[in-house]
Coordinates of C-alpha atoms in Angstrom, one line a residue:
Chain A
M1 CA -34.2 129.5 -56.0
E2 CA -34.5 131.8 -53.1
T3 CA -38.1 132.8 -52.5
S4 CA -39.6 135.8 -51.0
D5 CA -43.1 135.5 -51.0
G6 CA -43.5 136.7 -47.5
R7 CA -45.1 133.6 -45.9
A8 CA -44.1 132.8 -42.4
R9 CA -43.5 129.2 -42.4
E10 CA -42.4 128.5 -46.2
P11 CA -39.4 130.5 -46.6
R12 CA -37.5 129.1 -43.5
L13 CA -38.2 125.5 -44.9
R14 CA -37.3 126.3 -48.6
R15 CA -34.0 128.1 -47.6
R16 CA -32.7 125.1 -45.6
I17 CA -33.7 122.6 -48.1
D18 CA -32.5 124.5 -50.7
K19 CA -29.0 124.9 -49.4
V20 CA -28.6 121.3 -48.4
Q21 CA -29.6 120.1 -51.8
L22 CA -27.6 122.5 -53.7
L23 CA -24.4 122.1 -51.3
G24 CA -25.0 118.2 -51.8
L25 CA -25.3 118.4 -55.6
V26 CA -22.5 120.6 -56.0
V27 CA -20.2 118.2 -54.0
L28 CA -21.4 115.2 -55.6
V29 CA -21.2 116.6 -59.3
L30 CA -17.6 117.4 -58.3
V31 CA -16.9 113.9 -57.0
V32 CA -18.6 112.5 -60.1
L33 CA -16.4 114.8 -62.3
F34 CA -13.3 113.9 -60.4
A35 CA -13.9 110.2 -60.9
F36 CA -14.5 110.4 -64.6
A37 CA -11.5 112.8 -65.0
N38 CA -9.7 109.9 -63.0
K39 CA -10.7 107.3 -65.3
V40 CA -10.3 109.2 -68.5
G41 CA -7.1 110.7 -67.5
A42 CA -5.6 107.4 -66.7
Q43 CA -6.2 106.2 -70.5
P44 CA -3.1 105.0 -72.3
G45 CA -1.9 107.6 -74.7
G46 CA -2.1 105.4 -77.7
G47 CA -5.5 104.0 -77.0
K48 CA -5.6 100.2 -77.7
G49 CA -2.1 99.9 -78.6
G50 CA -0.8 100.8 -75.3
G51 CA -1.4 99.3 -71.9
A52 CA -0.7 95.6 -71.5
A53 CA 1.0 95.5 -74.8
A54 CA 3.4 98.2 -74.1
A55 CA 4.0 96.6 -70.9
A56 CA 4.8 93.3 -72.5
A57 CA 7.1 94.9 -74.7
K58 CA 8.9 96.6 -71.9
L59 CA 9.6 93.3 -70.4
K60 CA 11.4 91.9 -73.4
P61 CA 14.8 93.9 -73.2
A62 CA 15.1 92.6 -69.5
E63 CA 14.1 89.1 -70.6
V64 CA 16.5 89.2 -73.3
K65 CA 19.2 90.5 -71.0
A66 CA 18.7 87.7 -68.8
A67 CA 18.9 85.1 -71.5
A68 CA 21.3 86.4 -73.9
A69 CA 24.8 87.2 -73.5
K70 CA 24.8 90.0 -76.1
P71 CA 24.1 93.6 -75.2
A72 CA 20.4 94.7 -74.8
G73 CA 20.9 96.9 -77.8
D74 CA 21.9 94.1 -80.1
A75 CA 18.8 92.0 -78.8
A76 CA 16.4 94.7 -79.1
D77 CA 13.4 92.9 -78.8
A78 CA 9.8 94.2 -79.7
K79 CA 6.6 92.7 -80.3
A80 CA 5.4 93.4 -83.9
G81 CA 1.9 94.5 -84.5
D82 CA -1.1 93.4 -86.5
K83 CA 0.2 90.2 -88.0
P84 CA -0.4 89.1 -91.6
E85 CA -2.3 85.7 -91.6
A86 CA 0.0 83.7 -93.7
P87 CA 0.0 85.9 -96.7
A88 CA 0.5 84.7 -100.0
D89 CA 3.4 87.1 -100.7
K90 CA 5.7 89.3 -98.9
G91 CA 4.6 92.6 -100.4
E92 CA 1.1 92.2 -99.1
A93 CA 2.5 91.4 -95.6
A94 CA 4.9 94.1 -95.6
G95 CA 1.9 96.7 -95.7
A96 CA 0.5 95.3 -92.5
P97 CA 0.4 98.0 -89.8
A98 CA 2.7 97.6 -86.7
E99 CA 1.9 98.4 -83.2
E100 CA 5.8 98.6 -82.5
A101 CA 8.3 98.3 -85.0
G102 CA 11.8 97.5 -84.1
G103 CA 14.5 95.1 -83.8
K104 CA 14.1 91.4 -83.2
H105 CA 16.7 89.2 -81.7
A106 CA 16.3 86.4 -84.4
G107 CA 19.5 84.6 -84.6
A108 CA 21.3 87.2 -82.8
G109 CA 20.5 86.3 -79.2
D110 CA 21.5 83.1 -77.4
E111 CA 21.1 81.0 -80.4
D112 CA 24.0 80.5 -82.9
P113 CA 23.2 82.6 -86.0
V114 CA 26.5 81.8 -87.4
E115 CA 25.1 78.9 -89.2
Q116 CA 22.6 80.7 -91.1
L117 CA 24.7 83.9 -91.6
K118 CA 27.8 81.8 -93.1
S119 CA 25.5 80.7 -96.0
A120 CA 24.6 84.4 -96.8
V121 CA 26.4 86.4 -99.3
L122 CA 27.0 90.1 -99.4
V123 CA 25.9 91.0 -103.1
D124 CA 25.8 94.5 -103.1
P125 CA 27.4 96.5 -100.2
S126 CA 25.8 99.8 -101.7
K127 CA 22.3 98.4 -100.8
G128 CA 22.7 98.1 -97.2
G129 CA 25.3 95.8 -96.5
V130 CA 23.0 93.1 -95.4
P131 CA 24.0 89.6 -96.8
I132 CA 21.4 87.7 -98.6
H133 CA 20.8 83.9 -99.4
K134 CA 20.6 83.6 -103.1
E135 CA 18.9 80.2 -103.1
G136 CA 15.9 79.1 -101.2
G137 CA 12.6 80.8 -100.7
F138 CA 13.9 83.5 -98.4
R139 CA 16.6 86.2 -99.0
S140 CA 16.9 86.8 -95.4
P141 CA 20.1 86.2 -93.9
F142 CA 18.5 84.3 -91.2
A143 CA 16.9 82.1 -93.5
S144 CA 18.3 78.4 -93.7
P145 CA 18.1 77.2 -97.4
N146 CA 20.0 74.2 -96.7
K147 CA 18.1 72.6 -93.9
P148 CA 15.0 70.5 -94.5
P149 CA 11.7 72.0 -93.1
V150 CA 10.3 70.3 -90.4
H151 CA 6.7 70.4 -89.4
A152 CA 6.2 70.2 -85.5
R153 CA 3.0 69.8 -83.6
V154 CA 2.7 71.9 -80.5
G155 CA 1.0 70.7 -77.3
L156 CA 0.3 72.5 -74.3
L157 CA -1.3 71.2 -70.8
L158 CA -2.2 74.3 -68.8
E159 CA -1.8 73.2 -65.2
T160 CA -2.8 76.2 -63.2
V161 CA -3.4 80.0 -63.8
E162 CA -2.8 82.2 -60.8
E163 CA -2.6 86.0 -59.7
F164 CA -5.0 86.8 -62.7
D165 CA -4.8 90.8 -62.0
I166 CA -7.3 92.2 -64.6
K167 CA -6.1 95.6 -63.5
K168 CA -2.5 95.0 -64.4
G169 CA -3.6 92.5 -67.2
A170 CA -1.1 89.9 -66.2
F171 CA -1.4 86.3 -65.0
T172 CA 1.0 83.6 -64.1
A173 CA 0.8 80.3 -65.8
H174 CA 2.2 76.9 -65.2
F175 CA 2.1 74.6 -68.0
Y176 CA 3.7 71.7 -70.2
L177 CA 4.8 72.4 -73.6
S178 CA 5.4 69.6 -76.0
L179 CA 7.1 69.6 -79.7
T180 CA 6.6 66.5 -81.8
S181 CA 7.7 65.9 -85.4
D182 CA 8.3 63.2 -87.8
K183 CA 11.7 64.4 -88.9
P184 CA 14.5 65.8 -86.5
M185 CA 14.1 69.3 -85.5
P186 CA 16.8 71.7 -85.2
S187 CA 18.9 71.1 -82.1
K188 CA 18.5 74.7 -81.0
I189 CA 14.7 75.3 -81.0
D190 CA 13.5 77.1 -78.1
L191 CA 9.9 78.6 -77.9
K192 CA 9.8 81.9 -76.1
P193 CA 6.9 84.2 -74.9
T194 CA 6.1 87.2 -77.0
N195 CA 3.7 88.6 -74.3
G196 CA 5.4 88.1 -71.2
K197 CA 8.5 86.0 -69.6
I198 CA 9.4 82.9 -68.7
D199 CA 10.0 82.6 -64.6
E200 CA 11.1 79.0 -64.9
K201 CA 11.8 76.5 -67.5
D202 CA 12.8 73.0 -67.2
T203 CA 13.7 70.6 -70.2
L204 CA 12.1 67.4 -69.5
A205 CA 12.7 65.8 -73.0
D206 CA 15.2 67.1 -75.7
L207 CA 15.3 64.5 -78.4
P208 CA 15.5 65.2 -82.2
T209 CA 11.8 64.4 -82.7
F210 CA 10.3 65.0 -79.2
K211 CA 10.8 67.9 -77.0
M212 CA 9.2 68.9 -73.8
W213 CA 9.3 71.6 -71.1
K214 CA 7.7 72.3 -67.9
V215 CA 7.4 76.1 -67.9
T216 CA 6.2 78.9 -65.6
G217 CA 5.6 82.3 -66.8
T218 CA 4.1 85.6 -66.3
F219 CA 2.0 86.8 -69.4
H220 CA 0.3 90.0 -70.2
V221 CA -3.1 90.4 -71.7
Q222 CA -5.3 93.5 -73.0
P223 CA -8.5 93.0 -70.9
D224 CA -11.8 93.7 -72.8
L225 CA -14.2 95.2 -70.4
H226 CA -16.9 96.2 -72.7
A227 CA -19.4 93.7 -71.2
Y228 CA -18.1 94.0 -67.7
P229 CA -19.6 92.7 -65.3
F230 CA -20.6 89.8 -67.9
D231 CA -17.3 90.0 -69.4
T232 CA -15.1 87.0 -70.9
Q233 CA -11.5 87.5 -70.6
E234 CA -9.0 86.0 -73.0
L235 CA -5.7 84.9 -71.3
D236 CA -3.1 84.5 -74.0
I237 CA 0.3 82.7 -74.1
E238 CA 2.2 83.4 -77.0
L239 CA 5.3 81.5 -78.1
E240 CA 7.7 81.9 -80.9
D241 CA 11.0 80.2 -82.0
D242 CA 12.8 83.4 -83.1
S243 CA 16.0 81.7 -84.2
N244 CA 14.2 79.2 -86.8
G245 CA 12.2 80.7 -89.4
Q246 CA 9.2 78.9 -91.2
D247 CA 11.7 77.6 -93.8
V248 CA 13.2 75.3 -91.0
V249 CA 10.3 74.9 -88.6
T250 CA 6.6 75.1 -89.1
L251 CA 4.3 74.8 -86.1
H252 CA 0.9 73.1 -85.9
P253 CA -1.4 73.2 -83.0
D254 CA -1.9 69.7 -81.7
V255 CA -5.7 69.5 -80.5
D256 CA -5.1 65.9 -79.3
H257 CA -2.4 67.2 -76.7
T258 CA -3.8 70.6 -75.8
F259 CA -5.7 70.3 -72.6
L260 CA -6.6 71.9 -69.3
D261 CA -5.4 69.9 -66.3
A262 CA -7.8 67.7 -64.4
G263 CA -9.5 70.0 -61.7
F264 CA -8.2 73.3 -63.6
N265 CA -10.0 76.5 -62.4
V266 CA -9.3 80.1 -62.1
P267 CA -10.6 81.4 -59.0
G268 CA -13.5 83.7 -59.5
W269 CA -14.0 82.7 -63.2
D270 CA -15.4 80.0 -65.1
T271 CA -13.6 78.2 -67.8
S272 CA -15.3 79.1 -71.2
F273 CA -13.0 77.9 -73.9
V274 CA -9.3 77.1 -75.1
R275 CA -8.0 78.0 -78.4
A276 CA -4.7 77.2 -80.1
R277 CA -3.5 78.6 -83.3
I278 CA -0.5 79.5 -85.3
L279 CA 0.3 82.7 -86.5
T280 CA 2.5 82.9 -89.6
H281 CA 4.3 86.0 -88.1
Y282 CA 5.9 88.6 -90.3
Y283 CA 8.0 91.4 -88.8
P284 CA 8.0 94.9 -90.3
D285 CA 11.5 95.2 -92.2
R286 CA 14.3 95.4 -89.8
F287 CA 16.9 95.4 -92.4
D288 CA 17.1 94.8 -96.2
N289 CA 15.5 91.5 -97.3
D290 CA 13.9 90.8 -93.9
D291 CA 11.5 88.4 -95.7
L292 CA 11.6 85.5 -93.2
Y293 CA 8.4 84.3 -91.6
Y294 CA 8.3 83.0 -88.1
S295 CA 5.5 80.5 -86.7
R296 CA 4.1 81.6 -83.5
F297 CA 2.0 79.3 -81.2
M298 CA -0.7 81.3 -79.7
F299 CA -2.7 79.5 -76.8
T300 CA -5.8 81.4 -75.3
L301 CA -7.8 80.5 -72.3
G302 CA -11.1 82.1 -72.5
V303 CA -12.5 82.7 -68.8
K304 CA -15.8 84.2 -68.0
R305 CA -16.9 86.1 -64.9
F306 CA -19.7 84.2 -63.0
A307 CA -23.0 85.9 -64.0
T308 CA -24.7 85.3 -60.6
S309 CA -21.9 86.9 -59.0
A310 CA -22.0 89.9 -61.5
V311 CA -25.8 90.3 -61.0
F312 CA -25.6 90.5 -57.3
T313 CA -22.4 92.7 -57.1
V314 CA -23.2 95.2 -59.8
F315 CA -26.9 95.1 -60.8
V316 CA -28.7 94.5 -57.5
P317 CA -26.8 97.4 -55.5
A318 CA -27.6 99.8 -58.4
L319 CA -31.3 98.8 -58.7
V320 CA -31.7 99.2 -54.9
I321 CA -30.2 102.7 -54.8
V322 CA -32.7 103.7 -57.8
L323 CA -35.7 102.0 -55.9
I324 CA -35.0 103.7 -52.5
S325 CA -35.0 107.1 -54.5
L326 CA -38.0 106.2 -56.5
S327 CA -39.9 105.5 -53.3
G328 CA -39.3 109.3 -52.5
L329 CA -41.6 110.4 -55.1
W330 CA -44.4 109.3 -53.0
F331 CA -43.8 111.7 -50.3
P332 CA -45.8 114.7 -50.6
R333 CA -44.5 118.4 -50.3
S334 CA -45.2 118.6 -46.7
E335 CA -42.6 115.8 -46.2
L336 CA -40.2 117.4 -48.4
E337 CA -37.1 116.7 -46.1
V338 CA -37.9 113.0 -46.3
R339 CA -38.4 113.1 -50.0
S340 CA -35.0 114.6 -50.7
N341 CA -33.2 112.5 -48.1
A342 CA -34.5 109.6 -50.4
T343 CA -32.7 111.0 -53.1
T344 CA -29.6 113.0 -52.4
P345 CA -28.1 110.1 -50.3
M346 CA -28.7 107.7 -52.8
L347 CA -26.6 109.9 -55.3
A348 CA -23.7 109.7 -52.9
A349 CA -24.0 106.0 -52.6
A350 CA -24.3 105.8 -56.4
V351 CA -21.2 107.8 -56.8
L352 CA -19.1 105.9 -54.1
F353 CA -20.4 102.6 -55.5
H354 CA -19.3 103.4 -59.0
F355 CA -15.9 104.6 -57.8
A356 CA -15.5 101.3 -55.9
L357 CA -16.3 99.5 -59.2
M358 CA -13.8 101.4 -61.2
Q359 CA -11.1 100.8 -58.7
E360 CA -11.2 97.2 -59.5
L361 CA -10.7 97.7 -63.3
P362 CA -8.0 99.2 -65.4
A363 CA -8.5 102.3 -67.5
T364 CA -10.4 102.0 -70.6
A365 CA -11.1 104.3 -73.5
Y366 CA -14.9 103.1 -73.5
L367 CA -17.7 102.7 -71.4
S368 CA -18.2 99.2 -69.8
R369 CA -21.7 97.9 -69.4
A370 CA -21.4 98.7 -65.8
D371 CA -20.6 102.2 -66.5
K372 CA -23.7 102.5 -68.6
L373 CA -25.8 101.0 -66.0
M374 CA -24.4 103.7 -63.6
M375 CA -25.1 106.5 -66.2
A376 CA -28.6 105.4 -66.0
V377 CA -28.7 105.4 -62.1
Y378 CA -27.3 109.0 -62.2
G379 CA -29.8 110.1 -64.8
C380 CA -32.8 108.5 -62.7
L381 CA -31.6 110.0 -59.5
F382 CA -31.2 113.5 -61.3
L383 CA -34.8 113.2 -62.6
H384 CA -36.0 112.5 -58.8
M385 CA -34.3 115.5 -57.5
V386 CA -35.7 117.6 -60.2
S387 CA -39.2 116.3 -59.4
S388 CA -38.7 118.1 -55.9
W389 CA -36.7 121.1 -57.0
I390 CA -39.6 121.9 -59.6
W391 CA -41.9 122.9 -56.7
F392 CA -39.7 125.9 -56.1
V393 CA -40.1 126.9 -59.7
F394 CA -43.9 127.1 -60.1
D395 CA -46.4 128.7 -57.9
E396 CA -47.4 126.8 -54.8
S397 CA -50.8 126.4 -56.1
R398 CA -49.5 123.8 -58.5
T399 CA -48.1 121.7 -55.6
E400 CA -50.6 118.9 -56.0
V401 CA -50.5 118.8 -59.7
I402 CA -46.7 118.7 -59.6
F403 CA -46.6 115.9 -57.1
R404 CA -49.1 113.8 -59.1
W405 CA -47.3 114.3 -62.5
A406 CA -43.9 113.7 -61.0
K407 CA -45.1 110.4 -59.9
Y408 CA -46.9 109.7 -63.4
I409 CA -43.6 110.8 -65.6
C410 CA -40.8 109.7 -63.1
A411 CA -41.8 106.1 -62.2
P412 CA -42.3 105.0 -65.6
V413 CA -39.2 106.7 -67.1
T414 CA -37.0 105.3 -64.3
L415 CA -38.4 101.9 -65.1
V416 CA -37.8 102.5 -68.8
V417 CA -34.5 103.8 -68.3
M418 CA -33.1 101.0 -66.0
A419 CA -34.7 98.3 -68.2
L420 CA -32.7 99.6 -71.1
A421 CA -29.5 99.9 -69.0
I422 CA -29.9 96.3 -68.0
V423 CA -30.8 94.8 -71.4
L424 CA -28.5 97.1 -73.7
Chain B
M1 CA -64.4 96.4 -44.9
N2 CA -63.7 95.9 -48.5
Y3 CA -60.3 97.4 -48.4
R4 CA -59.4 95.4 -45.6
A5 CA -60.3 92.1 -47.5
Q6 CA -58.5 93.4 -50.5
S7 CA -55.2 94.0 -48.3
K8 CA -55.7 90.6 -46.9
R9 CA -55.8 88.9 -50.3
I10 CA -52.7 90.9 -51.3
S11 CA -50.9 90.0 -48.2
V12 CA -51.6 86.3 -48.8
A13 CA -50.8 86.6 -52.4
A14 CA -47.2 88.2 -51.6
L15 CA -46.5 85.8 -48.9
A16 CA -47.4 82.8 -51.5
C17 CA -45.1 84.4 -54.0
A18 CA -42.4 84.6 -51.4
A19 CA -42.7 81.2 -50.2
A20 CA -42.4 80.0 -53.8
L21 CA -39.3 81.9 -54.5
P22 CA -37.1 78.9 -53.3
L23 CA -38.8 76.8 -56.0
L24 CA -36.6 79.0 -58.5
G25 CA -33.5 77.6 -57.2
C26 CA -34.8 74.0 -57.6
H27 CA -32.6 71.8 -59.6
R28 CA -33.9 68.3 -60.6
S29 CA -31.5 65.2 -60.7
K30 CA -31.9 62.7 -63.3
E31 CA -30.3 59.4 -64.1
Y32 CA -29.1 58.7 -67.6
E33 CA -27.6 55.5 -69.5
A34 CA -24.9 55.9 -72.0
T35 CA -22.6 53.7 -74.3
V36 CA -18.8 54.1 -73.7
E37 CA -15.7 52.5 -75.1
V38 CA -13.1 51.6 -72.6
T39 CA -9.8 53.1 -73.6
R40 CA -7.7 52.4 -70.6
L41 CA -7.7 50.2 -67.6
S42 CA -5.1 50.2 -65.0
A43 CA -4.6 49.6 -61.3
A44 CA -3.9 52.7 -59.4
R45 CA -3.2 50.8 -55.9
K46 CA -2.5 47.2 -55.2
D47 CA -2.4 45.2 -52.0
E48 CA 0.5 43.1 -51.0
L49 CA -0.9 40.1 -52.8
G50 CA -0.9 42.3 -55.9
K51 CA -4.8 42.5 -56.3
A52 CA -6.0 45.9 -57.2
T53 CA -7.5 47.9 -54.6
S54 CA -8.1 50.9 -56.5
T55 CA -8.4 50.9 -60.6
D56 CA -8.7 53.8 -63.1
V57 CA -11.1 53.0 -66.1
E58 CA -10.8 55.5 -68.9
V59 CA -13.9 55.7 -71.0
S60 CA -14.6 57.5 -74.2
Y61 CA -18.4 58.6 -75.0
V62 CA -18.5 56.9 -78.3
D63 CA -22.2 58.0 -79.1
C64 CA -21.5 61.8 -78.3
P65 CA -19.9 64.2 -80.9
G66 CA -16.1 65.1 -80.3
T67 CA -13.8 63.2 -77.9
Q68 CA -15.3 63.2 -74.5
T69 CA -13.4 61.2 -72.0
E70 CA -13.7 60.5 -68.5
V71 CA -11.3 58.7 -65.9
V72 CA -13.1 56.9 -63.2
R73 CA -11.5 55.5 -60.2
G74 CA -13.2 52.8 -58.2
G75 CA -12.3 50.7 -54.9
K76 CA -11.6 47.3 -54.2
E77 CA -15.0 45.7 -55.3
F78 CA -15.1 47.9 -58.3
S79 CA -11.4 46.8 -59.1
A80 CA -12.4 43.1 -58.9
C81 CA -15.5 43.5 -61.2
V82 CA -13.8 45.7 -63.9
E83 CA -11.1 43.0 -64.5
K84 CA -13.5 41.4 -66.9
L85 CA -13.6 44.4 -69.0
K86 CA -10.9 44.7 -72.0
I87 CA -9.8 47.8 -73.7
G88 CA -12.1 48.5 -76.7
D89 CA -15.1 47.1 -75.0
K90 CA -18.2 49.1 -75.5
V91 CA -20.3 49.0 -72.3
K92 CA -23.2 50.7 -70.7
V93 CA -22.7 53.2 -67.9
K94 CA -25.1 54.5 -65.4
L95 CA -24.9 58.3 -64.7
D96 CA -26.3 60.4 -62.0
Y97 CA -27.0 63.8 -63.2
H98 CA -27.4 66.4 -60.4
W99 CA -26.7 69.9 -59.3
D100 CA -23.5 70.7 -58.0
A101 CA -22.7 73.3 -55.1
E102 CA -20.4 74.9 -57.2
G103 CA -23.4 76.3 -59.3
H104 CA -23.6 74.1 -62.2
Y105 CA -24.9 70.6 -63.1
T106 CA -22.5 67.6 -63.0
F107 CA -22.7 64.0 -63.4
D108 CA -21.2 60.9 -61.5
V109 CA -20.7 57.5 -62.9
L110 CA -22.6 55.0 -60.8
E111 CA -22.1 51.9 -62.9
I112 CA -19.6 50.8 -65.6
G113 CA -20.4 47.4 -67.6
G114 CA -22.5 46.3 -64.7
C115 CA -19.8 47.2 -62.0
A116 CA -21.5 49.5 -59.4
R117 CA -19.3 52.2 -58.1
T118 CA -20.0 54.7 -55.3
P119 CA -18.7 58.2 -56.1
D120 CA -16.5 59.3 -53.3
P121 CA -16.9 63.0 -52.8
N122 CA -13.1 63.0 -51.6
D123 CA -11.9 61.4 -54.9
E124 CA -9.7 63.9 -56.8
A125 CA -8.4 61.2 -59.2
S126 CA -11.5 60.9 -61.3
F127 CA -11.7 63.6 -64.0
K128 CA -13.7 64.3 -67.1
I129 CA -12.5 66.1 -70.3
I130 CA -15.7 67.4 -71.8
R131 CA -15.2 69.8 -74.6
E132 CA -16.6 70.5 -78.1
C133 CA -13.9 71.4 -80.7
S134 CA -13.9 73.0 -84.0
D135 CA -11.5 74.7 -86.4
W136 CA -10.5 78.1 -85.7
S137 CA -10.3 80.1 -89.1
V138 CA -9.0 83.3 -90.1
N139 CA -9.5 84.8 -93.4
G140 CA -11.3 81.6 -94.5
A141 CA -8.1 79.5 -93.5
A142 CA -8.0 76.9 -90.6
V143 CA -5.1 78.1 -88.4
G144 CA -5.8 76.3 -85.3
F145 CA -8.8 75.1 -83.1
Q146 CA -11.1 76.2 -80.4
C147 CA -12.5 73.8 -77.9
N148 CA -15.7 75.2 -75.8
Y149 CA -16.3 74.1 -72.4
E150 CA -19.3 76.0 -71.9
D151 CA -21.6 76.3 -74.8
K152 CA -21.4 72.9 -76.0
S153 CA -24.7 73.0 -78.3
E154 CA -24.1 70.1 -80.7
L155 CA -22.7 67.8 -77.7
T156 CA -25.4 68.7 -75.3
K157 CA -28.2 68.0 -77.8
A158 CA -27.0 64.5 -78.3
C159 CA -25.8 63.8 -74.7
P160 CA -27.8 66.1 -72.2
W161 CA -25.8 65.0 -69.3
F162 CA -22.9 67.0 -70.5
K163 CA -25.2 70.3 -70.0
R164 CA -24.0 72.2 -67.1
R165 CA -26.7 74.9 -66.9

C-alpha cells in the first residue's frame, strides 16, 4: 500500500489515509469477529435440544421437590422428547427419539400410586422385578384396568401474559383451567406443567365432573428467530396429568371454552393465533412394560412482532448506514478524506448497531433475517471501501476511470444486494 | 437557464411528493350494517328503582363464518330501548369501521335493533371475540384446533368489518 513515487504532495496524503483506514479496518474486523465469536460461542451444546427445553427440565426437580414429599431422586422428572402422535401401537412409539430420557413421577409423586400398584402382579422377578397388569390394554404397573375410562374436555382462558423475555425464553401466564366430563373423573386428577412451573394455583371447583383452577405459572419456550424482526413466537403452556394414564383419563381440547380474556394483549406483540391440542404422550421406557400413554394438553399462544416497529428499528437504520456510505462514492480523489469518512465510520456504526441487536436475542445456531441484512450491509460497506483503496493499487492516470467505474459498479451492486437482503 | 428550469421542476416535484406522503397513512372510515343474533341480555347496573342504567347485550354475527361474538354495553337510554329485545332475536346492527390509534382497523356498534348507542372511549366492559377457528391436524388426524386472530381470510371476505389491516 505504501507508495514511493516521489511526488511531493501525494505521499503525505496517501500515508495518512492508508494508516487511518487500515487501523480502522483492523479494529472493526476484530470487533466483528469478537461479536460473532460471542454469538456462536454462546450456542447451546446440543443445538436445538438445549436452551429453553433444558432449562425447563432443570426446573422439574425443584418443582417436584416442592410438590412431592418423596425425595427428588425418586421423583426424577424429565420432559420426554419428540412425542409419538397417538401411535397405533407401542412398538412404533417406542422407536421415537427422545430429547431427554429419564424417570417420571407417574404415580410416584404426591398422587396415590398404591391403588394402581396394588392390582399389579409380579409375574417373573427374573425379568426386571416390575409388576404388571395382566388384564386391560396396558401392562404398566401404573395402569388402572378396573377404572372406567373418562373423556374430559379442557378449557383455558388466558388472562394475561407478562414478563415475556425472548432472551431467556420464559414468560409468566395467568389463566383459568377447567376440566369437564360426562362421567366422574378420578378424584386425584391434577394437570401439571411439563415446560415450566406453577407459581400459584387456586382450586375453584373440585366436583366429580367439573374441576377448575386459577393458575399462575412460569413457562419456557424455544424462540424461533429465523424471521427476526418479523418473527412470530409461540408461547406454550403444556399440562399433563402424570398420575392418570390414558386408560383412565383422555383429554380433549374444548374450543368453546378456550379463549383470550377481553382486552388481552402482550406488550410489544400482536396476538396472532391460539392453538390447543392434545398430545398422546409416550415416555421412553423407564422400566419394563412401561407402555402407558398419557394425555398432554398443549396450549399455544402465537404472538407476532409489530411489523412497523420492526421496519423502523432494524431496516431503516441499516439502510441509512448504507446510503450514507454510498453517497461517499460521489466524492473524487481530491476529497479522499471526505470519501473515506463516509464509509469507515459507517462500518463502526453498523457493527455497533448489529451488536446492539444481538444483545436483545438469545444465541441461535442459525442466522436470523436481521443477521442476513447486516451481512449485506457489511458487504456493501466493504465494497465502498475497496472502491477507495483501489486508487492506491493502480496508477494515478487511471484515477478518473476508477472514480467513474466505482460509481457504475458499486451503486447498482449496493442496491441489488440490499434489495435481496430485504426481500429474502 | 435550461438547467435552472429543470432544477426548479425537480424541486417542485420533490416537494409535491413530500406533501403527498401523509396520504399514504390515510385510513378511511366506513359504515357497515350486519345481522346479529342476541345471545345474552343482562343489566350491569340498576338505579334505586330497579331500572337498568347500563345493560350488556351479547350478540353473535350469524351471517359470518365461525362464532364471532361481541358484548356491547350501553347507558340508560340504550338500556331502556333494548328491553324490547329478546334472546334469539335477529336484529340489524350499524357498525362504524375506523382506524384505531393502536395501528389497526376496528369497529364500534352504533346501533342494535334500532337502539342507538354512543361508544364511550373509556368503556372497558365491551369486548369482541373475533377469531377464525379450524382443526389442527398432525399426521392427518385432528388433534386440536387453531383459532386465528390475524389472518381471518374466510371471515373478512364475508364480513369485511372484521379486517384489521
